[in-house]
PDB file of C-alpha atoms and ligand atoms in Angstrom:
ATOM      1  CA  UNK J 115       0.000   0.000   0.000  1.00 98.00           C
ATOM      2  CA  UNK J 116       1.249   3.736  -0.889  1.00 98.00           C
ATOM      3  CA  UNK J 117      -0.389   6.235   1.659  1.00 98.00           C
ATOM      4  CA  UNK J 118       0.412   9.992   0.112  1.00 98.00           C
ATOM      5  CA  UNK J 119      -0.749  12.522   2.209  1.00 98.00           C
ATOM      6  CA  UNK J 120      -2.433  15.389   0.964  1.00 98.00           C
ATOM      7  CA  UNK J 121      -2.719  17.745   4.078  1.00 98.00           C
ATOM      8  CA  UNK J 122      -4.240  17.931   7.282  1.00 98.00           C
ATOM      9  CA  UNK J 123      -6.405  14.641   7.043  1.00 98.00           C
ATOM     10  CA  UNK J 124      -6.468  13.819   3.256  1.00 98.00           C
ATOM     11  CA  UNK J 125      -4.936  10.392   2.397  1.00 98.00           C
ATOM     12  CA  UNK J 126      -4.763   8.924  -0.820  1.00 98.00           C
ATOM     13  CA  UNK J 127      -4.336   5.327  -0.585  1.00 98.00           C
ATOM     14  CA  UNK J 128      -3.017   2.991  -3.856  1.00 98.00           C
ATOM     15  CA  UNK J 129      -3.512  -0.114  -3.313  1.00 98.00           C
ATOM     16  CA  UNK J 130      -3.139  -2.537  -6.336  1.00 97.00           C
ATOM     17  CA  UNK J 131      -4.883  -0.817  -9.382  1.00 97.00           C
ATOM     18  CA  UNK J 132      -7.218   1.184  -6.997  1.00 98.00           C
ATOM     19  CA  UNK J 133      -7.559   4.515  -5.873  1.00 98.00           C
ATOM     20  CA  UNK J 134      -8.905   5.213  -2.443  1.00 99.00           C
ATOM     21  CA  UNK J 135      -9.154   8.544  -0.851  1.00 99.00           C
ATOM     22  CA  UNK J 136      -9.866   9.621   2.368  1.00 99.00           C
ATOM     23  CA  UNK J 137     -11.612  12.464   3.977  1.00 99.00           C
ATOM     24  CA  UNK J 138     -10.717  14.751   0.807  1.00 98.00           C
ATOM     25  CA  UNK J 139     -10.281  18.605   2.090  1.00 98.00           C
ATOM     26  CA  UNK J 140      -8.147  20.204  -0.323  1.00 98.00           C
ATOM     27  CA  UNK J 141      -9.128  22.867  -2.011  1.00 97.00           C
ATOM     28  CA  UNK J 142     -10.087  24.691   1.412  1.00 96.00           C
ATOM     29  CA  UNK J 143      -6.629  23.606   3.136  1.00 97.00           C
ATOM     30  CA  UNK J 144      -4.118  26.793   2.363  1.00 95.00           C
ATOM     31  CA  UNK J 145      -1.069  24.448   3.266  1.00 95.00           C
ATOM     32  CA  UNK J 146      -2.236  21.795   0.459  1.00 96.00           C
ATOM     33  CA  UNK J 147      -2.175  24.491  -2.279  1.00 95.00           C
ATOM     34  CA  UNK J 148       0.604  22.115  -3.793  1.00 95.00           C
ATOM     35  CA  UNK J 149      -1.406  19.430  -4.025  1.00 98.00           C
ATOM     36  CA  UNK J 150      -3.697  18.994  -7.639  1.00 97.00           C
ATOM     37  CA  UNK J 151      -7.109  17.838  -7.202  1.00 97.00           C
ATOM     38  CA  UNK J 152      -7.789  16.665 -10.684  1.00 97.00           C
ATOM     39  CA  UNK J 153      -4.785  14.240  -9.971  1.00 97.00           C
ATOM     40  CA  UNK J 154      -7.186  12.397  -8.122  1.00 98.00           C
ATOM     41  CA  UNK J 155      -9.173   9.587  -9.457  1.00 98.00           C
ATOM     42  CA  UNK J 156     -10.651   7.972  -6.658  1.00 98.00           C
ATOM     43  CA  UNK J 157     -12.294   4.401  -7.191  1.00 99.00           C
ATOM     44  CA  UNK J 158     -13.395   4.545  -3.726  1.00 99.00           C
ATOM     45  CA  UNK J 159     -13.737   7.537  -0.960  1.00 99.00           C
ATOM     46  CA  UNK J 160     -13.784   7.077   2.565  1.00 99.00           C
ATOM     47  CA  UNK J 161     -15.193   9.541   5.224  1.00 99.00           C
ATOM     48  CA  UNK J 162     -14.327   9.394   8.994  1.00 99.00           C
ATOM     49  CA  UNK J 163     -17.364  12.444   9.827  1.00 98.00           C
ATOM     50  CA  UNK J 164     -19.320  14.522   8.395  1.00 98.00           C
ATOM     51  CA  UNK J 165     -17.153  17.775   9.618  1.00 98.00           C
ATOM     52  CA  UNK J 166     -16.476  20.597   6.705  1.00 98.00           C
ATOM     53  CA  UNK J 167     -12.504  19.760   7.094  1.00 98.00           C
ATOM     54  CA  UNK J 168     -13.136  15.884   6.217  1.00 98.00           C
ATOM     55  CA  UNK J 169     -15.859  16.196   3.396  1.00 98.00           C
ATOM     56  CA  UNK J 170     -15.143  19.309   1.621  1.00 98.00           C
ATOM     57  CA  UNK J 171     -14.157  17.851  -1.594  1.00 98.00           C
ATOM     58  CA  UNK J 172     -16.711  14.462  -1.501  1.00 98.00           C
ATOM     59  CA  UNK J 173     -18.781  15.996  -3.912  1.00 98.00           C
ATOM     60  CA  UNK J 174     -16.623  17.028  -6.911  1.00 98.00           C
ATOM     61  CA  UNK J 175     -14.134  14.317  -6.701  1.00 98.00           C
ATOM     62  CA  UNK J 176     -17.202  11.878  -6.093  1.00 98.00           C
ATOM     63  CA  UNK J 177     -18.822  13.261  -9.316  1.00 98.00           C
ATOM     64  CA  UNK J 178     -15.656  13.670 -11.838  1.00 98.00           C
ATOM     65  CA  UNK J 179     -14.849   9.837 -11.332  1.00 98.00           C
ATOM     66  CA  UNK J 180     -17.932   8.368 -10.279  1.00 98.00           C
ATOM     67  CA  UNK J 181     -16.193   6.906  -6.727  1.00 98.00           C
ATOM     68  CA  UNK J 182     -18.008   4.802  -4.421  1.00 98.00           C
ATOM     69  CA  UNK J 183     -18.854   6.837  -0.723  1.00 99.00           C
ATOM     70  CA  UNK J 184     -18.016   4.519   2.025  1.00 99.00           C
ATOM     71  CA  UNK J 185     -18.840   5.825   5.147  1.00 99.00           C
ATOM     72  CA  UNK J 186     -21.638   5.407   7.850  1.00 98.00           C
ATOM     73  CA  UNK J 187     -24.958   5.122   7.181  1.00 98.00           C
ATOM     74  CA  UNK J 188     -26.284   8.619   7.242  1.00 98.00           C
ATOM     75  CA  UNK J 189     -23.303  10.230   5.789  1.00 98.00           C
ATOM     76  CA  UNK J 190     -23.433   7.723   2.654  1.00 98.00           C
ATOM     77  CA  UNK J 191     -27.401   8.599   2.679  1.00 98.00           C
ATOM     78  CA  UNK J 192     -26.570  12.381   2.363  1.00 98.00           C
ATOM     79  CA  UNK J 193     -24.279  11.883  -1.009  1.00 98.00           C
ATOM     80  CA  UNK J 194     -27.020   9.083  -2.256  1.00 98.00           C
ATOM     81  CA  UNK J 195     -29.717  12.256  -2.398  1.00 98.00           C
ATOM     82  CA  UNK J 196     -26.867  13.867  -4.154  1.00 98.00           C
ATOM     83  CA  UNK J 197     -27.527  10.978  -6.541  1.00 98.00           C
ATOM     84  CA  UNK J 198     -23.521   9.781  -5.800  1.00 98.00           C
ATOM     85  CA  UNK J 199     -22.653   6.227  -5.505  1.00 98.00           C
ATOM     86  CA  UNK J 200     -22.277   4.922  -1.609  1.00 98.00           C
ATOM     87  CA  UNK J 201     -21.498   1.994   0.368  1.00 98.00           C
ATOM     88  CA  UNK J 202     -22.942   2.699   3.873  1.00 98.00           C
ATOM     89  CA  UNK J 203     -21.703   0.808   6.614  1.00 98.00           C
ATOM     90  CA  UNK J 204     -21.912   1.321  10.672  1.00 98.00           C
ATOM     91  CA  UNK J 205     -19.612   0.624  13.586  1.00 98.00           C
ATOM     92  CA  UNK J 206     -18.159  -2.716  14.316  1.00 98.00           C
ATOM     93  CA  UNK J 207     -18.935  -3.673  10.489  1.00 98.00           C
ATOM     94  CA  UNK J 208     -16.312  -4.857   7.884  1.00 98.00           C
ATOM     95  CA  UNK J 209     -16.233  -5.674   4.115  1.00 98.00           C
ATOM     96  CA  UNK J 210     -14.217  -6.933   1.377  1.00 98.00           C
ATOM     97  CA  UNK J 211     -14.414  -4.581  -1.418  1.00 98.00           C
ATOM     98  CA  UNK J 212     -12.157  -4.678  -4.364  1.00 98.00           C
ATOM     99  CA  UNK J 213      -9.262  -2.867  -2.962  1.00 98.00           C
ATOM    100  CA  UNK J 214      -9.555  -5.541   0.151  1.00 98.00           C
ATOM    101  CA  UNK J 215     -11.238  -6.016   3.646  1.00 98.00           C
ATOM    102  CA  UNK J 216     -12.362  -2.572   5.567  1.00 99.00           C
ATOM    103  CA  UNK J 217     -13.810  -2.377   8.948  1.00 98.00           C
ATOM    104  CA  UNK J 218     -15.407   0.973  10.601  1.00 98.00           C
ATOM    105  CA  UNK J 219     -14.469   1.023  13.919  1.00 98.00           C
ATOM    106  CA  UNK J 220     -14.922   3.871  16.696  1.00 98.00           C
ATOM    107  CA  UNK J 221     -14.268   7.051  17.131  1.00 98.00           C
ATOM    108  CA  UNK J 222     -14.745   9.685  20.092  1.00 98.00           C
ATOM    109  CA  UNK J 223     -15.550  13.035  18.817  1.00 98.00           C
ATOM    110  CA  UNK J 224     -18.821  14.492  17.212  1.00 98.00           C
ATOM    111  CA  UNK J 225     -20.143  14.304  13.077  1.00 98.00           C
ATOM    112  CA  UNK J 226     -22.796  17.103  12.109  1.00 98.00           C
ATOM    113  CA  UNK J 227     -22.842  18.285   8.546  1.00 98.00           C
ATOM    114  CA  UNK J 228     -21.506  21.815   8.262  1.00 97.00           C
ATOM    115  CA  UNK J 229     -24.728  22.923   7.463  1.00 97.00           C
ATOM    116  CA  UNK J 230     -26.497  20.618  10.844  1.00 97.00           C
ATOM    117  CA  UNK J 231     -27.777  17.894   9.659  1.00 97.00           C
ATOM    118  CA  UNK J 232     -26.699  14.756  11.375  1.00 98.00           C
ATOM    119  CA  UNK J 233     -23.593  12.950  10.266  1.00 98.00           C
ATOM    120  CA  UNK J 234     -24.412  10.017  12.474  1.00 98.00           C
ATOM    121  CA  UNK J 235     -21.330   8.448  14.763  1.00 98.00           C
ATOM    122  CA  UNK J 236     -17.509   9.363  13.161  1.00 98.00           C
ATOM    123  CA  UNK J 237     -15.635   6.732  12.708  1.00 98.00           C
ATOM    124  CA  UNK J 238     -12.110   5.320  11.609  1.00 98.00           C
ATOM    125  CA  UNK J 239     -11.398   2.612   9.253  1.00 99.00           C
ATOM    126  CA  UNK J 240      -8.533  -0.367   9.176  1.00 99.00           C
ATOM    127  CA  UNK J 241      -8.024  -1.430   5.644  1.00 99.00           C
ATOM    128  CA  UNK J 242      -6.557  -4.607   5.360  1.00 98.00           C
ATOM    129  CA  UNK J 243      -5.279  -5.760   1.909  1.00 98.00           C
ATOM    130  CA  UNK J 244      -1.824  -7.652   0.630  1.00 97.00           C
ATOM    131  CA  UNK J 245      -1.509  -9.235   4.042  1.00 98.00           C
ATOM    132  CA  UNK J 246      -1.073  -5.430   5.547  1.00 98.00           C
ATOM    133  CA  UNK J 247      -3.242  -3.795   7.791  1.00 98.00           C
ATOM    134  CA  UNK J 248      -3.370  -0.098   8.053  1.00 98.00           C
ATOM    135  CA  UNK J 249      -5.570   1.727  10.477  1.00 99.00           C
ATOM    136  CA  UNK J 250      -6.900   5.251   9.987  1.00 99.00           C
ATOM    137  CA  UNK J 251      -8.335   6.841  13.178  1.00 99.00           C
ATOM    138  CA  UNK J 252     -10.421   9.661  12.195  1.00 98.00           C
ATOM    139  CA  UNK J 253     -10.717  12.647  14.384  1.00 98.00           C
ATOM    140  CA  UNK J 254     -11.010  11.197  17.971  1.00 99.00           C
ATOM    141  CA  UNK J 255     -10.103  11.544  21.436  1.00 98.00           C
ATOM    142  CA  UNK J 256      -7.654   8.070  23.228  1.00 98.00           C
ATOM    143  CA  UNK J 257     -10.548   6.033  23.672  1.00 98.00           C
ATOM    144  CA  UNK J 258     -10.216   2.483  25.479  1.00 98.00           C
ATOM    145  CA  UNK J 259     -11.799   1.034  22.281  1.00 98.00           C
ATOM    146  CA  UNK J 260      -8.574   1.068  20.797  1.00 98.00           C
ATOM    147  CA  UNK J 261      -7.505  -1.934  22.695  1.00 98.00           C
ATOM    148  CA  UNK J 262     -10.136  -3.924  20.721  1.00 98.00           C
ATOM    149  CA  UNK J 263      -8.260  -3.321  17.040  1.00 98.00           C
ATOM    150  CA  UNK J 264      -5.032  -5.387  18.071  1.00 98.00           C
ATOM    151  CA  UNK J 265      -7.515  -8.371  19.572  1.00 98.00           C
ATOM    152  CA  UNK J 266      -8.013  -9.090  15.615  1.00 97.00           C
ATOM    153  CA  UNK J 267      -5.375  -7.158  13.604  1.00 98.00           C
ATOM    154  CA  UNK J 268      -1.557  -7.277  13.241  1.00 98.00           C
ATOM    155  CA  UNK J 269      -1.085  -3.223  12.451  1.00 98.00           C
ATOM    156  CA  UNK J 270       1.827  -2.459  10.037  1.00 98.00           C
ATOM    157  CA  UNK J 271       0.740   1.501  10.442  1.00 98.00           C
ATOM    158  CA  UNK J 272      -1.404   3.448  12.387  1.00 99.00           C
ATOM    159  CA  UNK J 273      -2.323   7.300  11.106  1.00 99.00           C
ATOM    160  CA  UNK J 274      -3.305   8.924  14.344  1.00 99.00           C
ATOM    161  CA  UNK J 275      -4.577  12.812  14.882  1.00 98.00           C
ATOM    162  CA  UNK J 276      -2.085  14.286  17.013  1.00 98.00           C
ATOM    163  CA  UNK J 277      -2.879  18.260  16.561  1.00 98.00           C
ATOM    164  CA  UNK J 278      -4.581  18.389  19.777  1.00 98.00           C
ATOM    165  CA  UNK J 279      -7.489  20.855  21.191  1.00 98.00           C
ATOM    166  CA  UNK J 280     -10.362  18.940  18.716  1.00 98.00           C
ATOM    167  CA  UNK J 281      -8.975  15.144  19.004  1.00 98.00           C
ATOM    168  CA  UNK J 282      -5.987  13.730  20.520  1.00 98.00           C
ATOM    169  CA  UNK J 283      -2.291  15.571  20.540  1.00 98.00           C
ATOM    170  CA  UNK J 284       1.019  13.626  20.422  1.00 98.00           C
ATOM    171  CA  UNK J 285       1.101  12.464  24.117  1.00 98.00           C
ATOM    172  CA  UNK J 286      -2.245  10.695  24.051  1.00 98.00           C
ATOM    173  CA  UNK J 287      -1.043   9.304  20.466  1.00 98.00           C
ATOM    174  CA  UNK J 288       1.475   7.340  22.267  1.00 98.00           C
ATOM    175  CA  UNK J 289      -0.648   5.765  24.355  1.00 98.00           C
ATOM    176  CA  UNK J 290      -2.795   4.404  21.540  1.00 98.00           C
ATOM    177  CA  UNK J 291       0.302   3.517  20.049  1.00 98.00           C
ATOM    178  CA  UNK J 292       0.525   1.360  22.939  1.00 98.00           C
ATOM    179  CA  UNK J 293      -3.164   0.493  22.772  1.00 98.00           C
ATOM    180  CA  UNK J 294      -3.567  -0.653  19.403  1.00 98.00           C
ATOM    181  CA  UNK J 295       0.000  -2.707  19.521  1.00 98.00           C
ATOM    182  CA  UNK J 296       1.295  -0.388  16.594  1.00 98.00           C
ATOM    183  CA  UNK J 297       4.694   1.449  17.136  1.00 98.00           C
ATOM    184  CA  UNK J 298       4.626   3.239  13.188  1.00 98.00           C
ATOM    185  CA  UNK J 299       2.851   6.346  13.305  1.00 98.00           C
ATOM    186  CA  UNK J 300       1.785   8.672  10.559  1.00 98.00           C
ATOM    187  CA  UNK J 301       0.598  11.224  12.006  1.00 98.00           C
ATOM    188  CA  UNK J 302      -2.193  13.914  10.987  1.00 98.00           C
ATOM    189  CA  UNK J 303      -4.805  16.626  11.585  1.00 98.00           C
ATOM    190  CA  UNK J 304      -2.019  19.130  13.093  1.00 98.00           C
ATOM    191  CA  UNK J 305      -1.176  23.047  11.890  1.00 97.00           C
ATOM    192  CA  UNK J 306      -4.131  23.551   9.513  1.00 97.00           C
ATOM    193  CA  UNK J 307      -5.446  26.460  11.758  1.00 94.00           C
ATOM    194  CA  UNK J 308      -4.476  28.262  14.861  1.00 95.00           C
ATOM    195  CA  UNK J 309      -5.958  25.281  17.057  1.00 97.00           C
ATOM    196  CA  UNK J 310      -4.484  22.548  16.560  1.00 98.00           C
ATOM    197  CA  UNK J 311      -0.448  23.864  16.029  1.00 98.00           C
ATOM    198  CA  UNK J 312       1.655  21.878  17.687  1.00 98.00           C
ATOM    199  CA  UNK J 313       5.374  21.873  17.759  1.00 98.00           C
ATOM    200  CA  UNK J 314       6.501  18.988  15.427  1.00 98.00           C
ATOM    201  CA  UNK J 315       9.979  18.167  16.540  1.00 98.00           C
ATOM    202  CA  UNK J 316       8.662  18.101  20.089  1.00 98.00           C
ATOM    203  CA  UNK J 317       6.177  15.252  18.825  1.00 98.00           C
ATOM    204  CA  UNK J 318       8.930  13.263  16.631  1.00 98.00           C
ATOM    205  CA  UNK J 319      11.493  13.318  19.824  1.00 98.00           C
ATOM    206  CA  UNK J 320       8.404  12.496  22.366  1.00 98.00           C
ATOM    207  CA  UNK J 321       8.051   9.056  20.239  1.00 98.00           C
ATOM    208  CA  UNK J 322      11.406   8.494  19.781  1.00 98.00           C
ATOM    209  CA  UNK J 323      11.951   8.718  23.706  1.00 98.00           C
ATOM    210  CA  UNK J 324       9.783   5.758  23.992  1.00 98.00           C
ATOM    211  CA  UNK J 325      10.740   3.594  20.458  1.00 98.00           C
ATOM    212  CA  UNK J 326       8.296   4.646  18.488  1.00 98.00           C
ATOM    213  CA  UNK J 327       8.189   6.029  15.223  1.00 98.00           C
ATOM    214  CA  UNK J 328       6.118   9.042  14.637  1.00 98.00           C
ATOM    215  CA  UNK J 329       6.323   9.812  10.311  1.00 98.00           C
ATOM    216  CA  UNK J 330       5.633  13.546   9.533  1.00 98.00           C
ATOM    217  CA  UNK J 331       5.547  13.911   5.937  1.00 98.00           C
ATOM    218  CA  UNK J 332       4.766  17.046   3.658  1.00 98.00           C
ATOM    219  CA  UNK J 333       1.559  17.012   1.099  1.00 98.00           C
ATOM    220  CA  UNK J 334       1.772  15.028  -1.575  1.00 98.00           C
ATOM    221  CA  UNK J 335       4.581  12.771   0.118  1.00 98.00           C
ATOM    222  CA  UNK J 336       4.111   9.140   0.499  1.00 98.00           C
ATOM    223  CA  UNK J 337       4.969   6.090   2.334  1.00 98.00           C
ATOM    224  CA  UNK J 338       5.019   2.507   1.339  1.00 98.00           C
ATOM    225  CA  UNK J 339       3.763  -0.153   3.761  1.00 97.00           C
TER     226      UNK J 339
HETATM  227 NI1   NI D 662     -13.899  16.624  13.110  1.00 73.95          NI
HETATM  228 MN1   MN D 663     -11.281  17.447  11.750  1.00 73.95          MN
END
């Protein structure tokens, strides 16, 4: 799997011949102005919550290459009025779709549309395909349910919010580092706006203190798991 991040909580995902993005907010992210849009040709897009910095770009990309929404139930609903494809799943459910097995698992923090209609429960997702496992949190807080993901799955990464203030910051990262049996960290959802700066090296050395490996990468840089 190639994960290429494309700013604050954007992932693009390659996995075989597939394309799947996640929670695509770029052209309203300032520090993803590098990143092109209509590079993206998503078979598949997959949304953590319904908040404005996770779905911003659903509807265009959606449309342009006639992707498949995967998300919870009512957020899947709201693109289906659109007349978009979806896929709507809830928590605690998996399936194997053609880029491999997905599961949406929990997520502590809160999922109204930006304009408040409900966004149902937010979520995270582990994708599991090539005998890898990668586990996307979503915005959320160090929740206990973490403990649940390693029961099942052998994590090769782990992209964790670590900006603080709206989900977890860096310390609380490392203990669901610990909690989800994952030392390889990408981590995400940090400097976009005022409230959730954080100071990056600090992070990085905070990890390294205990063996773990938090990965800060730039948009449109990747990593191969
Ligand atoms: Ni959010
Ligand atoms: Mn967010």
């Amino acid at each position: 799997m190639k994960i290429t991040f494309l700013g604050h909580a954007t992932l693009e995902i390659k996995i075989n011949e597939f394309s799947v993005v996640v929670d695509p907010f770029i052209s309203g992210n300032p520090f993803a102005s590098e990143v092109d849009i209509e590079n993206l040709k998503p078979d598949f897009i997959l949304i953590t919550h319904a908040h404005q910095d996770h779905i911003l770009d659903v509807e265009k990309l959606a449309k342009e290459n006639d992707s498949i929404i995967i998300s919870n139930f009512e957020i899947v609903n709201h693109f289906q009025n659109k007349g978009l494809k979806g896929h709507p799943m809830n928590h605690g459910g998996k399936w194997n779709f053609d880029f491999g097995e997905l599961k949406y698992v929990n997520a502590i923090h809160t999922s109204t549309f930006p304009d408040g209609a409900n966004g149902g429960q937010p979520g995270g997702f582990i994708i599991s395909a090539n005998n890898k496992s990668i586990y996307i949190a979503g915005d959320t807080a160090l929740t206990f349910d973490m403990k649940i993901i390693p029961l099942k799955y052998n994590l090769d990464l782990a992209v964790l919010p670590i900006g603080d203030n709206f989900t977890m910051g860096y310390e609380d990262a490392i203990l669901a580092s610990d909690f989800i049996k994952c030392d390889k960290i990408l981590g995400y959802h940090f400097d976009t706006f005022g409230l959730i700066e954080i100071d990056q090296s600090k992070a990085v050395e905070e990890f390294k203190k205990v063996n773990k490996e938090l990965i800060i990468i730039k948009p449109n840089e990747h990593i191969t798991i």
